[in-house]
Amino acid sequence: MSRIVTVGAAQLGPIQRGDDRASVVARLLELLRQGAAAGCDLIVFPELALTTFFPRWFVEDITEADHWYETAMPSPVTAPLFEEARRLSVGFCLGYAELTPDGHRFNTQILVDKSGGTVAKYRKVHIPGHEHHEPDRPFQHAERYYFEPSDEGFGVWQAFGGRMGMMICNDRRWPESYRVMGLKGVEMILCGYNTPIHYVPDPSQDILQGFHNALVMQSGAYQNGTWVVGVAKAGVEEGVDSLGQSMIVAPSGQIVAQTLSTDDELITARCDLDWCRRYKETLFDFGRYRRPEVYGPITGQRGVTLD
Ligand code: ING
């Protein structure tokens, strides 16, 4: 028996500071239509897919950044995406900056089903970068100033005929993200990202960005017997070059599709969710082989302690 989900990774090229949401939504609609034409059940868009990556600038008064956040989803400008999804009977996953009615700010991702209804919301757990202005940087990465870390952890939801999970960007670098969802039986993890090529704390990593991107998603997929869909906002955004290389990774860890450009580009794959069992019921039969009784430090401490 095969449970096939045809998934599209809808990579975005750069969104410049002056690009309004309507022009971005038009690009998202084009990718959604391409995906529908290709037989996709689900289209995955990047992290912060409605705006430029605004944490690259620092504003002393954070309310001056409010316009980068969504206070409603859908809103009048994003509603056409939900309506078209329903008309085409295609689901989608969308990353955006969320400002809640009580003033909380999250880096958020939602899962919308084929009826155009929101079935899941995830808020980013691992927030990289820095909390305060660092004027010596060539560009800021002040996500820890603009977003609160979620305390809701990682969810897995029954949708599209399987167990669907979500994570955002830096989450993909932490094995805990995959394992928590793995322990909830995840079969496909959806992950948007915005990854600058230049890593200011250690420029030696710049040349390895593509390697590290693939490394973490391939290992996370294999070690948890799950599909992983990683989708970039890529290209040179306001002078900052961001990684593309969006990809669809099988439970074996094999990359089954990868983008070639740093522009708007759709890649698709027919993903058999039953392939997950080849790993979940053998090598990574968690119930049989894991040893949580000796894993205490993983949840018991934050940083390193030397015995
Ligand atoms: N971006 C980056 C990421 O984790 C980063 C932060 C950039 C980490 C470069 C390491 C190297 O892919 C986000 N948005 O998390």
PDB file of C-alpha atoms and ligand atoms in Angstrom:
ATOM      1  CA  MET A   1       0.000   0.000   0.000  1.00  0.00           C
ATOM      2  CA  SER A   2       1.384   3.438  -0.904  1.00  0.00           C
ATOM      3  CA  ARG A   3       0.426   6.711   0.648  1.00  0.00           C
ATOM      4  CA  ILE A   4       1.715   9.196  -1.925  1.00  0.00           C
ATOM      5  CA  VAL A   5       1.966  12.921  -1.177  1.00  0.00           C
ATOM      6  CA  THR A   6       3.140  14.933  -4.177  1.00  0.00           C
ATOM      7  CA  VAL A   7       4.943  17.867  -2.597  1.00  0.00           C
ATOM      8  CA  GLY A   8       6.313  21.046  -4.134  1.00  0.00           C
ATOM      9  CA  ALA A   9       9.169  23.054  -2.648  1.00  0.00           C
ATOM     10  CA  ALA A  10       8.431  26.602  -3.815  1.00  0.00           C
ATOM     11  CA  GLN A  11      11.708  28.464  -3.438  1.00  0.00           C
ATOM     12  CA  LEU A  12      11.584  32.248  -3.553  1.00  0.00           C
ATOM     13  CA  GLY A  13      14.252  34.507  -4.946  1.00  0.00           C
ATOM     14  CA  PRO A  14      14.987  37.715  -3.042  1.00  0.00           C
ATOM     15  CA  ILE A  15      12.263  39.972  -1.665  1.00  0.00           C
ATOM     16  CA  GLN A  16      13.604  43.500  -1.590  1.00  0.00           C
ATOM     17  CA  ARG A  17      12.710  46.003   1.092  1.00  0.00           C
ATOM     18  CA  GLY A  18      10.432  47.940  -1.255  1.00  0.00           C
ATOM     19  CA  ASP A  19       8.554  44.889  -2.585  1.00  0.00           C
ATOM     20  CA  ASP A  20       4.996  45.143  -1.270  1.00  0.00           C
ATOM     21  CA  ARG A  21       3.024  42.124  -0.074  1.00  0.00           C
ATOM     22  CA  ALA A  22       0.715  42.186  -3.099  1.00  0.00           C
ATOM     23  CA  SER A  23       3.669  41.698  -5.449  1.00  0.00           C
ATOM     24  CA  VAL A  24       4.987  38.880  -3.271  1.00  0.00           C
ATOM     25  CA  VAL A  25       1.575  37.192  -3.066  1.00  0.00           C
ATOM     26  CA  ALA A  26       1.451  37.313  -6.879  1.00  0.00           C
ATOM     27  CA  ARG A  27       4.732  35.357  -6.952  1.00  0.00           C
ATOM     28  CA  LEU A  28       3.382  32.864  -4.402  1.00  0.00           C
ATOM     29  CA  LEU A  29       0.208  32.407  -6.487  1.00  0.00           C
ATOM     30  CA  GLU A  30       2.293  31.701  -9.603  1.00  0.00           C
ATOM     31  CA  LEU A  31       4.245  29.014  -7.753  1.00  0.00           C
ATOM     32  CA  LEU A  32       1.019  27.587  -6.308  1.00  0.00           C
ATOM     33  CA  ARG A  33      -0.479  27.342  -9.809  1.00  0.00           C
ATOM     34  CA  GLN A  34       2.688  25.708 -11.162  1.00  0.00           C
ATOM     35  CA  GLY A  35       2.453  23.188  -8.330  1.00  0.00           C
ATOM     36  CA  ALA A  36      -1.206  22.450  -8.994  1.00  0.00           C
ATOM     37  CA  ALA A  37      -0.424  21.953 -12.683  1.00  0.00           C
ATOM     38  CA  ALA A  38       2.320  19.511 -11.666  1.00  0.00           C
ATOM     39  CA  GLY A  39      -0.159  17.514  -9.566  1.00  0.00           C
ATOM     40  CA  CYS A  40       1.026  18.689  -6.147  1.00  0.00           C
ATOM     41  CA  ASP A  41      -1.051  18.035  -3.059  1.00  0.00           C
ATOM     42  CA  LEU A  42       1.010  20.464  -0.969  1.00  0.00           C
ATOM     43  CA  ILE A  43       3.276  23.457  -1.697  1.00  0.00           C
ATOM     44  CA  VAL A  44       5.884  24.567   0.850  1.00  0.00           C
ATOM     45  CA  PHE A  45       6.984  28.213   0.885  1.00  0.00           C
ATOM     46  CA  PRO A  46      10.040  29.636   2.738  1.00  0.00           C
ATOM     47  CA  GLU A  47      10.451  31.231   6.153  1.00  0.00           C
ATOM     48  CA  LEU A  48       9.294  34.897   6.286  1.00  0.00           C
ATOM     49  CA  ALA A  49       7.884  34.442   2.781  1.00  0.00           C
ATOM     50  CA  LEU A  50       5.917  37.712   2.691  1.00  0.00           C
ATOM     51  CA  THR A  51       8.699  40.214   3.337  1.00  0.00           C
ATOM     52  CA  THR A  52      12.370  40.838   3.045  1.00  0.00           C
ATOM     53  CA  PHE A  53      14.452  39.333   5.864  1.00  0.00           C
ATOM     54  CA  PHE A  54      14.016  42.427   8.046  1.00  0.00           C
ATOM     55  CA  PRO A  55      16.169  41.203  11.035  1.00  0.00           C
ATOM     56  CA  ARG A  56      19.146  42.307   8.887  1.00  0.00           C
ATOM     57  CA  TRP A  57      18.420  45.837  10.127  1.00  0.00           C
ATOM     58  CA  PHE A  58      18.139  47.083  13.717  1.00  0.00           C
ATOM     59  CA  VAL A  59      15.597  49.694  14.803  1.00  0.00           C
ATOM     60  CA  GLU A  60      15.781  51.070  18.351  1.00  0.00           C
ATOM     61  CA  ASP A  61      11.995  51.408  18.553  1.00  0.00           C
ATOM     62  CA  ILE A  62      10.717  47.940  17.639  1.00  0.00           C
ATOM     63  CA  THR A  63       7.284  49.308  16.807  1.00  0.00           C
ATOM     64  CA  GLU A  64       8.932  50.844  13.729  1.00  0.00           C
ATOM     65  CA  ALA A  65       9.217  47.230  12.518  1.00  0.00           C
ATOM     66  CA  ASP A  66       5.536  46.402  13.131  1.00  0.00           C
ATOM     67  CA  HIS A  67       4.738  46.706   9.419  1.00  0.00           C
ATOM     68  CA  TRP A  68       6.893  43.642   8.721  1.00  0.00           C
ATOM     69  CA  TYR A  69       4.568  41.476  10.852  1.00  0.00           C
ATOM     70  CA  GLU A  70       1.149  39.973  10.112  1.00  0.00           C
ATOM     71  CA  THR A  71      -1.563  40.716  12.665  1.00  0.00           C
ATOM     72  CA  ALA A  72      -4.077  38.528  10.835  1.00  0.00           C
ATOM     73  CA  MET A  73      -3.679  35.391   8.699  1.00  0.00           C
ATOM     74  CA  PRO A  74      -5.300  35.438   6.266  1.00  0.00           C
ATOM     75  CA  SER A  75      -5.480  39.189   5.817  1.00  0.00           C
ATOM     76  CA  PRO A  76      -7.033  40.960   2.817  1.00  0.00           C
ATOM     77  CA  VAL A  77      -3.691  40.888   0.967  1.00  0.00           C
ATOM     78  CA  THR A  78      -2.971  37.203   1.727  1.00  0.00           C
ATOM     79  CA  ALA A  79      -6.559  35.921   1.351  1.00  0.00           C
ATOM     80  CA  PRO A  80      -6.123  35.339  -2.423  1.00  0.00           C
ATOM     81  CA  LEU A  81      -3.563  32.641  -1.602  1.00  0.00           C
ATOM     82  CA  PHE A  82      -6.063  30.759   0.583  1.00  0.00           C
ATOM     83  CA  GLU A  83      -8.853  31.205  -1.974  1.00  0.00           C
ATOM     84  CA  GLU A  84      -6.691  29.944  -4.855  1.00  0.00           C
ATOM     85  CA  ALA A  85      -5.507  27.006  -2.770  1.00  0.00           C
ATOM     86  CA  ARG A  86      -9.120  26.019  -2.179  1.00  0.00           C
ATOM     87  CA  ARG A  87     -10.019  26.519  -5.846  1.00  0.00           C
ATOM     88  CA  LEU A  88      -7.095  24.372  -6.986  1.00  0.00           C
ATOM     89  CA  SER A  89      -7.473  21.919  -4.091  1.00  0.00           C
ATOM     90  CA  VAL A  90      -3.809  22.287  -3.093  1.00  0.00           C
ATOM     91  CA  GLY A  91      -2.540  22.751   0.440  1.00  0.00           C
ATOM     92  CA  PHE A  92       0.365  25.001   1.389  1.00  0.00           C
ATOM     93  CA  CYS A  93       2.804  25.816   4.166  1.00  0.00           C
ATOM     94  CA  LEU A  94       3.721  29.496   4.664  1.00  0.00           C
ATOM     95  CA  GLY A  95       6.254  31.250   6.864  1.00  0.00           C
ATOM     96  CA  TYR A  96       5.680  34.785   8.123  1.00  0.00           C
ATOM     97  CA  ALA A  97       6.368  37.161  11.015  1.00  0.00           C
ATOM     98  CA  GLU A  98       3.469  37.063  13.510  1.00  0.00           C
ATOM     99  CA  LEU A  99       2.452  39.901  15.855  1.00  0.00           C
ATOM    100  CA  THR A 100      -0.205  38.622  18.259  1.00  0.00           C
ATOM    101  CA  PRO A 101      -3.052  40.804  19.618  1.00  0.00           C
ATOM    102  CA  ASP A 102      -1.309  40.853  23.024  1.00  0.00           C
ATOM    103  CA  GLY A 103       1.958  42.037  21.490  1.00  0.00           C
ATOM    104  CA  HIS A 104       4.008  38.856  21.165  1.00  0.00           C
ATOM    105  CA  ARG A 105       6.292  38.486  18.145  1.00  0.00           C
ATOM    106  CA  PHE A 106       6.983  35.074  16.613  1.00  0.00           C
ATOM    107  CA  ASN A 107       8.674  33.646  13.530  1.00  0.00           C
ATOM    108  CA  THR A 108       5.720  31.530  12.456  1.00  0.00           C
ATOM    109  CA  GLN A 109       4.744  28.899   9.892  1.00  0.00           C
ATOM    110  CA  ILE A 110       1.254  27.572   9.143  1.00  0.00           C
ATOM    111  CA  LEU A 111      -0.063  24.497   7.354  1.00  0.00           C
ATOM    112  CA  VAL A 112      -3.165  25.041   5.224  1.00  0.00           C
ATOM    113  CA  ASP A 113      -5.147  22.073   3.851  1.00  0.00           C
ATOM    114  CA  LYS A 114      -6.765  21.627   0.428  1.00  0.00           C
ATOM    115  CA  SER A 115      -9.955  23.304   1.597  1.00  0.00           C
ATOM    116  CA  GLY A 116      -7.958  26.467   2.374  1.00  0.00           C
ATOM    117  CA  GLY A 117      -8.307  25.979   6.124  1.00  0.00           C
ATOM    118  CA  THR A 118      -5.391  26.412   8.540  1.00  0.00           C
ATOM    119  CA  VAL A 119      -4.824  23.048  10.230  1.00  0.00           C
ATOM    120  CA  ALA A 120      -1.590  23.770  12.131  1.00  0.00           C
ATOM    121  CA  LYS A 121       0.611  26.602  13.359  1.00  0.00           C
ATOM    122  CA  TYR A 122       4.247  26.325  14.429  1.00  0.00           C
ATOM    123  CA  ARG A 123       6.372  29.061  16.042  1.00  0.00           C
ATOM    124  CA  LYS A 124      10.159  28.908  15.773  1.00  0.00           C
ATOM    125  CA  VAL A 125      11.912  27.326  18.768  1.00  0.00           C
ATOM    126  CA  HIS A 126      15.616  27.918  18.017  1.00  0.00           C
ATOM    127  CA  ILE A 127      16.213  31.640  17.450  1.00  0.00           C
ATOM    128  CA  PRO A 128      19.732  32.376  16.101  1.00  0.00           C
ATOM    129  CA  GLY A 129      21.634  35.608  15.832  1.00  0.00           C
ATOM    130  CA  HIS A 130      21.785  38.365  18.470  1.00  0.00           C
ATOM    131  CA  GLU A 131      19.537  40.407  20.771  1.00  0.00           C
ATOM    132  CA  HIS A 132      21.175  43.832  20.546  1.00  0.00           C
ATOM    133  CA  HIS A 133      22.460  46.119  17.797  1.00  0.00           C
ATOM    134  CA  GLU A 134      25.938  45.085  16.648  1.00  0.00           C
ATOM    135  CA  PRO A 135      26.969  48.076  14.510  1.00  0.00           C
ATOM    136  CA  ASP A 136      30.306  46.524  13.462  1.00  0.00           C
ATOM    137  CA  ARG A 137      28.503  43.771  11.517  1.00  0.00           C
ATOM    138  CA  PRO A 138      28.169  44.151   7.719  1.00  0.00           C
ATOM    139  CA  PHE A 139      24.508  43.301   8.301  1.00  0.00           C
ATOM    140  CA  GLN A 140      22.486  42.425  11.394  1.00  0.00           C
ATOM    141  CA  HIS A 141      20.988  39.025  12.159  1.00  0.00           C
ATOM    142  CA  ALA A 142      18.890  40.302  15.071  1.00  0.00           C
ATOM    143  CA  GLU A 143      16.283  37.550  15.148  1.00  0.00           C
ATOM    144  CA  ARG A 144      16.621  37.342  18.964  1.00  0.00           C
ATOM    145  CA  TYR A 145      15.530  40.994  19.132  1.00  0.00           C
ATOM    146  CA  TYR A 146      12.567  40.631  16.757  1.00  0.00           C
ATOM    147  CA  PHE A 147      11.222  37.204  17.746  1.00  0.00           C
ATOM    148  CA  GLU A 148      10.448  35.389  20.973  1.00  0.00           C
ATOM    149  CA  PRO A 149      11.360  31.673  21.117  1.00  0.00           C
ATOM    150  CA  SER A 150       8.292  29.468  21.186  1.00  0.00           C
ATOM    151  CA  ASP A 151       7.700  27.381  24.311  1.00  0.00           C
ATOM    152  CA  GLU A 152       5.155  25.240  22.468  1.00  0.00           C
ATOM    153  CA  GLY A 153       7.799  22.875  21.097  1.00  0.00           C
ATOM    154  CA  PHE A 154       7.369  20.760  17.980  1.00  0.00           C
ATOM    155  CA  GLY A 155       4.013  19.366  16.876  1.00  0.00           C
ATOM    156  CA  VAL A 156       3.022  16.621  14.456  1.00  0.00           C
ATOM    157  CA  TRP A 157      -0.399  16.759  12.812  1.00  0.00           C
ATOM    158  CA  GLN A 158      -2.466  14.240  10.842  1.00  0.00           C
ATOM    159  CA  ALA A 159      -2.886  15.832   7.414  1.00  0.00           C
ATOM    160  CA  PHE A 160      -2.440  15.012   3.703  1.00  0.00           C
ATOM    161  CA  GLY A 161      -2.783  11.318   4.592  1.00  0.00           C
ATOM    162  CA  GLY A 162       0.154  11.246   7.000  1.00  0.00           C
ATOM    163  CA  ARG A 163       1.992  12.624  10.011  1.00  0.00           C
ATOM    164  CA  MET A 164       3.153  16.161   9.139  1.00  0.00           C
ATOM    165  CA  GLY A 165       5.632  18.227  11.165  1.00  0.00           C
ATOM    166  CA  MET A 166       7.080  21.710  10.877  1.00  0.00           C
ATOM    167  CA  MET A 167      10.306  23.531  11.776  1.00  0.00           C
ATOM    168  CA  ILE A 168      11.891  26.817  10.697  1.00  0.00           C
ATOM    169  CA  CYS A 169      15.408  27.528   9.480  1.00  0.00           C
ATOM    170  CA  ASN A 170      17.815  27.330  12.430  1.00  0.00           C
ATOM    171  CA  ASP A 171      15.642  24.537  13.911  1.00  0.00           C
ATOM    172  CA  ARG A 172      16.977  22.276  11.128  1.00  0.00           C
ATOM    173  CA  ARG A 173      20.505  22.483  12.578  1.00  0.00           C
ATOM    174  CA  TRP A 174      19.455  20.970  15.912  1.00  0.00           C
ATOM    175  CA  PRO A 175      18.928  17.174  16.053  1.00  0.00           C
ATOM    176  CA  GLU A 176      16.448  17.663  18.892  1.00  0.00           C
ATOM    177  CA  SER A 177      14.011  19.249  16.447  1.00  0.00           C
ATOM    178  CA  TYR A 178      13.823  16.118  14.313  1.00  0.00           C
ATOM    179  CA  ARG A 179      13.915  13.669  17.227  1.00  0.00           C
ATOM    180  CA  VAL A 180      10.973  15.232  19.091  1.00  0.00           C
ATOM    181  CA  MET A 181       8.912  14.990  15.897  1.00  0.00           C
ATOM    182  CA  GLY A 182      10.360  11.518  15.227  1.00  0.00           C
ATOM    183  CA  LEU A 183       9.102  10.416  18.640  1.00  0.00           C
ATOM    184  CA  LYS A 184       5.667  11.660  17.550  1.00  0.00           C
ATOM    185  CA  GLY A 185       5.810   9.514  14.403  1.00  0.00           C
ATOM    186  CA  VAL A 186       6.465  12.275  11.877  1.00  0.00           C
ATOM    187  CA  GLU A 187       6.564  11.212   8.220  1.00  0.00           C
ATOM    188  CA  MET A 188       7.201  14.556   6.513  1.00  0.00           C
ATOM    189  CA  ILE A 189       8.853  17.661   8.016  1.00  0.00           C
ATOM    190  CA  LEU A 190       8.235  21.018   6.304  1.00  0.00           C
ATOM    191  CA  CYS A 191      10.968  23.639   6.801  1.00  0.00           C
ATOM    192  CA  GLY A 192      11.376  27.113   5.350  1.00  0.00           C
ATOM    193  CA  TYR A 193      14.698  28.969   5.674  1.00  0.00           C
ATOM    194  CA  ASN A 194      16.500  32.259   5.061  1.00  0.00           C
ATOM    195  CA  THR A 195      20.233  31.538   5.336  1.00  0.00           C
ATOM    196  CA  PRO A 196      22.790  34.236   4.583  1.00  0.00           C
ATOM    197  CA  ILE A 197      25.890  32.786   2.941  1.00  0.00           C
ATOM    198  CA  HIS A 198      28.157  35.013   5.035  1.00  0.00           C
ATOM    199  CA  TYR A 199      28.247  33.852   8.683  1.00  0.00           C
ATOM    200  CA  VAL A 200      29.733  36.807  10.566  1.00  0.00           C
ATOM    201  CA  PRO A 201      30.897  34.941  13.745  1.00  0.00           C
ATOM    202  CA  ASP A 202      33.006  32.544  11.632  1.00  0.00           C
ATOM    203  CA  PRO A 203      33.472  33.409   7.929  1.00  0.00           C
ATOM    204  CA  SER A 204      35.256  30.081   7.379  1.00  0.00           C
ATOM    205  CA  GLN A 205      31.765  28.545   7.393  1.00  0.00           C
ATOM    206  CA  ASP A 206      30.600  30.623   4.411  1.00  0.00           C
ATOM    207  CA  ILE A 207      31.972  28.172   1.849  1.00  0.00           C
ATOM    208  CA  LEU A 208      30.288  25.306   3.718  1.00  0.00           C
ATOM    209  CA  GLN A 209      26.748  26.731   3.886  1.00  0.00           C
ATOM    210  CA  GLY A 210      25.427  24.452   1.150  1.00  0.00           C
ATOM    211  CA  PHE A 211      27.172  21.428   2.632  1.00  0.00           C
ATOM    212  CA  HIS A 212      25.825  22.144   6.136  1.00  0.00           C
ATOM    213  CA  ASN A 213      22.327  22.770   4.791  1.00  0.00           C
ATOM    214  CA  ALA A 214      22.226  19.358   3.121  1.00  0.00           C
ATOM    215  CA  LEU A 215      24.076  17.629   5.979  1.00  0.00           C
ATOM    216  CA  VAL A 216      21.541  18.549   8.648  1.00  0.00           C
ATOM    217  CA  MET A 217      18.418  17.794   6.606  1.00  0.00           C
ATOM    218  CA  GLN A 218      19.748  14.537   5.169  1.00  0.00           C
ATOM    219  CA  SER A 219      20.848  13.270   8.585  1.00  0.00           C
ATOM    220  CA  GLY A 220      17.638  14.429  10.267  1.00  0.00           C
ATOM    221  CA  ALA A 221      15.577  12.634   7.633  1.00  0.00           C
ATOM    222  CA  TYR A 222      17.570   9.389   7.840  1.00  0.00           C
ATOM    223  CA  GLN A 223      17.899   9.233  11.649  1.00  0.00           C
ATOM    224  CA  ASN A 224      14.140   9.680  12.083  1.00  0.00           C
ATOM    225  CA  GLY A 225      12.839   7.850   9.013  1.00  0.00           C
ATOM    226  CA  THR A 226      11.044  10.919   7.674  1.00  0.00           C
ATOM    227  CA  TRP A 227      10.770  12.998   4.517  1.00  0.00           C
ATOM    228  CA  VAL A 228      12.184  16.520   4.892  1.00  0.00           C
ATOM    229  CA  VAL A 229      11.258  19.439   2.621  1.00  0.00           C
ATOM    230  CA  GLY A 230      13.639  22.412   2.941  1.00  0.00           C
ATOM    231  CA  VAL A 231      12.664  25.605   1.113  1.00  0.00           C
ATOM    232  CA  ALA A 232      14.833  28.732   0.765  1.00  0.00           C
ATOM    233  CA  LYS A 233      14.299  32.384   0.251  1.00  0.00           C
ATOM    234  CA  ALA A 234      17.450  32.772  -1.865  1.00  0.00           C
ATOM    235  CA  GLY A 235      19.579  35.176  -3.838  1.00  0.00           C
ATOM    236  CA  VAL A 236      20.853  38.673  -3.139  1.00  0.00           C
ATOM    237  CA  GLU A 237      18.334  40.434  -0.915  1.00  0.00           C
ATOM    238  CA  GLU A 238      19.299  44.084  -0.132  1.00  0.00           C
ATOM    239  CA  GLY A 239      22.937  43.238  -0.846  1.00  0.00           C
ATOM    240  CA  VAL A 240      23.014  40.087   1.304  1.00  0.00           C
ATOM    241  CA  ASP A 241      23.519  36.794  -0.562  1.00  0.00           C
ATOM    242  CA  SER A 242      21.319  33.978   0.751  1.00  0.00           C
ATOM    243  CA  LEU A 243      21.602  30.261   0.141  1.00  0.00           C
ATOM    244  CA  GLY A 244      19.249  28.510  -2.260  1.00  0.00           C
ATOM    245  CA  GLN A 245      19.618  24.733  -2.687  1.00  0.00           C
ATOM    246  CA  SER A 246      16.048  24.001  -1.608  1.00  0.00           C
ATOM    247  CA  MET A 247      15.566  20.260  -1.486  1.00  0.00           C
ATOM    248  CA  ILE A 248      13.282  17.307  -0.896  1.00  0.00           C
ATOM    249  CA  VAL A 249      14.942  14.555   1.129  1.00  0.00           C
ATOM    250  CA  ALA A 250      13.724  10.955   1.416  1.00  0.00           C
ATOM    251  CA  PRO A 251      13.683   8.923   4.673  1.00  0.00           C
ATOM    252  CA  SER A 252      16.844   7.224   3.347  1.00  0.00           C
ATOM    253  CA  GLY A 253      18.606  10.592   3.483  1.00  0.00           C
ATOM    254  CA  GLN A 254      18.802  10.766  -0.302  1.00  0.00           C
ATOM    255  CA  ILE A 255      18.102  14.119  -1.968  1.00  0.00           C
ATOM    256  CA  VAL A 256      15.345  13.394  -4.515  1.00  0.00           C
ATOM    257  CA  ALA A 257      15.024  16.956  -5.845  1.00  0.00           C
ATOM    258  CA  GLN A 258      17.035  20.179  -5.500  1.00  0.00           C
ATOM    259  CA  THR A 259      16.713  23.660  -6.953  1.00  0.00           C
ATOM    260  CA  LEU A 260      19.310  24.844  -9.472  1.00  0.00           C
ATOM    261  CA  SER A 261      18.757  28.590  -9.196  1.00  0.00           C
ATOM    262  CA  THR A 262      18.501  31.274  -6.530  1.00  0.00           C
ATOM    263  CA  ASP A 263      15.238  32.599  -7.991  1.00  0.00           C
ATOM    264  CA  ASP A 264      11.596  31.648  -7.696  1.00  0.00           C
ATOM    265  CA  GLU A 265      11.772  27.966  -8.571  1.00  0.00           C
ATOM    266  CA  LEU A 266       9.482  25.004  -7.958  1.00  0.00           C
ATOM    267  CA  ILE A 267      10.751  21.473  -7.484  1.00  0.00           C
ATOM    268  CA  THR A 268       8.398  18.543  -6.897  1.00  0.00           C
ATOM    269  CA  ALA A 269       8.516  14.926  -5.800  1.00  0.00           C
ATOM    270  CA  ARG A 270       6.057  12.056  -5.350  1.00  0.00           C
ATOM    271  CA  CYS A 271       6.720  11.091  -1.751  1.00  0.00           C
ATOM    272  CA  ASP A 272       5.561   7.670  -0.546  1.00  0.00           C
ATOM    273  CA  LEU A 273       4.995   8.092   3.184  1.00  0.00           C
ATOM    274  CA  ASP A 274       5.134   4.319   3.600  1.00  0.00           C
ATOM    275  CA  TRP A 275       8.882   4.478   2.800  1.00  0.00           C
ATOM    276  CA  CYS A 276       9.269   5.871   6.317  1.00  0.00           C
ATOM    277  CA  ARG A 277       8.544   2.392   7.691  1.00  0.00           C
ATOM    278  CA  ARG A 278      11.697   1.003   6.044  1.00  0.00           C
ATOM    279  CA  TYR A 279      13.674   2.954   8.673  1.00  0.00           C
ATOM    280  CA  LYS A 280      11.172   3.393  11.511  1.00  0.00           C
ATOM    281  CA  GLU A 281      10.614  -0.369  11.724  1.00  0.00           C
ATOM    282  CA  THR A 282      14.241  -1.457  11.320  1.00  0.00           C
ATOM    283  CA  LEU A 283      17.381   0.553  12.117  1.00  0.00           C
ATOM    284  CA  PHE A 284      15.451   3.316  13.879  1.00  0.00           C
ATOM    285  CA  ASP A 285      12.864   1.260  15.711  1.00  0.00           C
ATOM    286  CA  PHE A 286      12.930   3.765  18.610  1.00  0.00           C
ATOM    287  CA  GLY A 287      10.902   1.534  20.970  1.00  0.00           C
ATOM    288  CA  ARG A 288      13.388  -1.284  20.575  1.00  0.00           C
ATOM    289  CA  TYR A 289      16.771   0.479  20.368  1.00  0.00           C
ATOM    290  CA  ARG A 290      16.680   3.889  22.071  1.00  0.00           C
ATOM    291  CA  ARG A 291      18.120   4.259  25.595  1.00  0.00           C
ATOM    292  CA  PRO A 292      16.453   7.316  27.179  1.00  0.00           C
ATOM    293  CA  GLU A 293      17.657   6.126  30.586  1.00  0.00           C
ATOM    294  CA  VAL A 294      21.168   7.283  29.651  1.00  0.00           C
ATOM    295  CA  TYR A 295      20.174  10.387  27.657  1.00  0.00           C
ATOM    296  CA  GLY A 296      19.555  12.575  30.716  1.00  0.00           C
ATOM    297  CA  PRO A 297      21.869  15.463  29.740  1.00  0.00           C
ATOM    298  CA  ILE A 298      19.918  16.027  26.533  1.00  0.00           C
ATOM    299  CA  THR A 299      16.891  17.421  28.361  1.00  0.00           C
ATOM    300  CA  GLY A 300      18.487  18.029  31.759  1.00  0.00           C
ATOM    301  CA  GLN A 301      20.935  20.767  30.802  1.00  0.00           C
ATOM    302  CA  ARG A 302      21.259  23.655  28.337  1.00  0.00           C
ATOM    303  CA  GLY A 303      25.007  24.085  27.911  1.00  0.00           C
ATOM    304  CA  VAL A 304      28.079  21.918  28.360  1.00  0.00           C
ATOM    305  CA  THR A 305      29.119  20.759  31.836  1.00  0.00           C
ATOM    306  CA  LEU A 306      32.496  19.055  32.221  1.00  0.00           C
ATOM    307  CA  ASP A 307      32.256  16.043  34.541  1.00  0.00           C
TER     308      ASP A 307
HETATM  309  N1  ING B   1      19.058  31.700   9.584  1.00  0.00           N
HETATM  310  C1  ING B   1      20.262  31.023   9.671  1.00  0.00           C
HETATM  311  C2  ING B   1      20.163  29.491   9.736  1.00  0.00           C
HETATM  312  O1  ING B   1      20.195  28.879  10.786  1.00  0.00           O
HETATM  313  C3  ING B   1      22.511  31.075  10.303  1.00  0.00           C
HETATM  314  C4  ING B   1      21.161  31.534  10.733  1.00  0.00           C
HETATM  315  C5  ING B   1      23.078  31.583   9.143  1.00  0.00           C
HETATM  316  C6  ING B   1      23.133  30.085  11.016  1.00  0.00           C
HETATM  317  C7  ING B   1      24.319  31.109   8.711  1.00  0.00           C
HETATM  318  C8  ING B   1      24.381  29.605  10.603  1.00  0.00           C
HETATM  319  C9  ING B   1      24.964  30.110   9.452  1.00  0.00           C
HETATM  320  O2  ING B   1      20.121  28.926   8.641  1.00  0.00           O
HETATM  321  C10 ING B   1      17.895  31.583  10.268  1.00  0.00           C
HETATM  322  N2  ING B   1      16.916  32.414   9.864  1.00  0.00           N
HETATM  323  O3  ING B   1      17.732  30.806  11.188  1.00  0.00           O
END
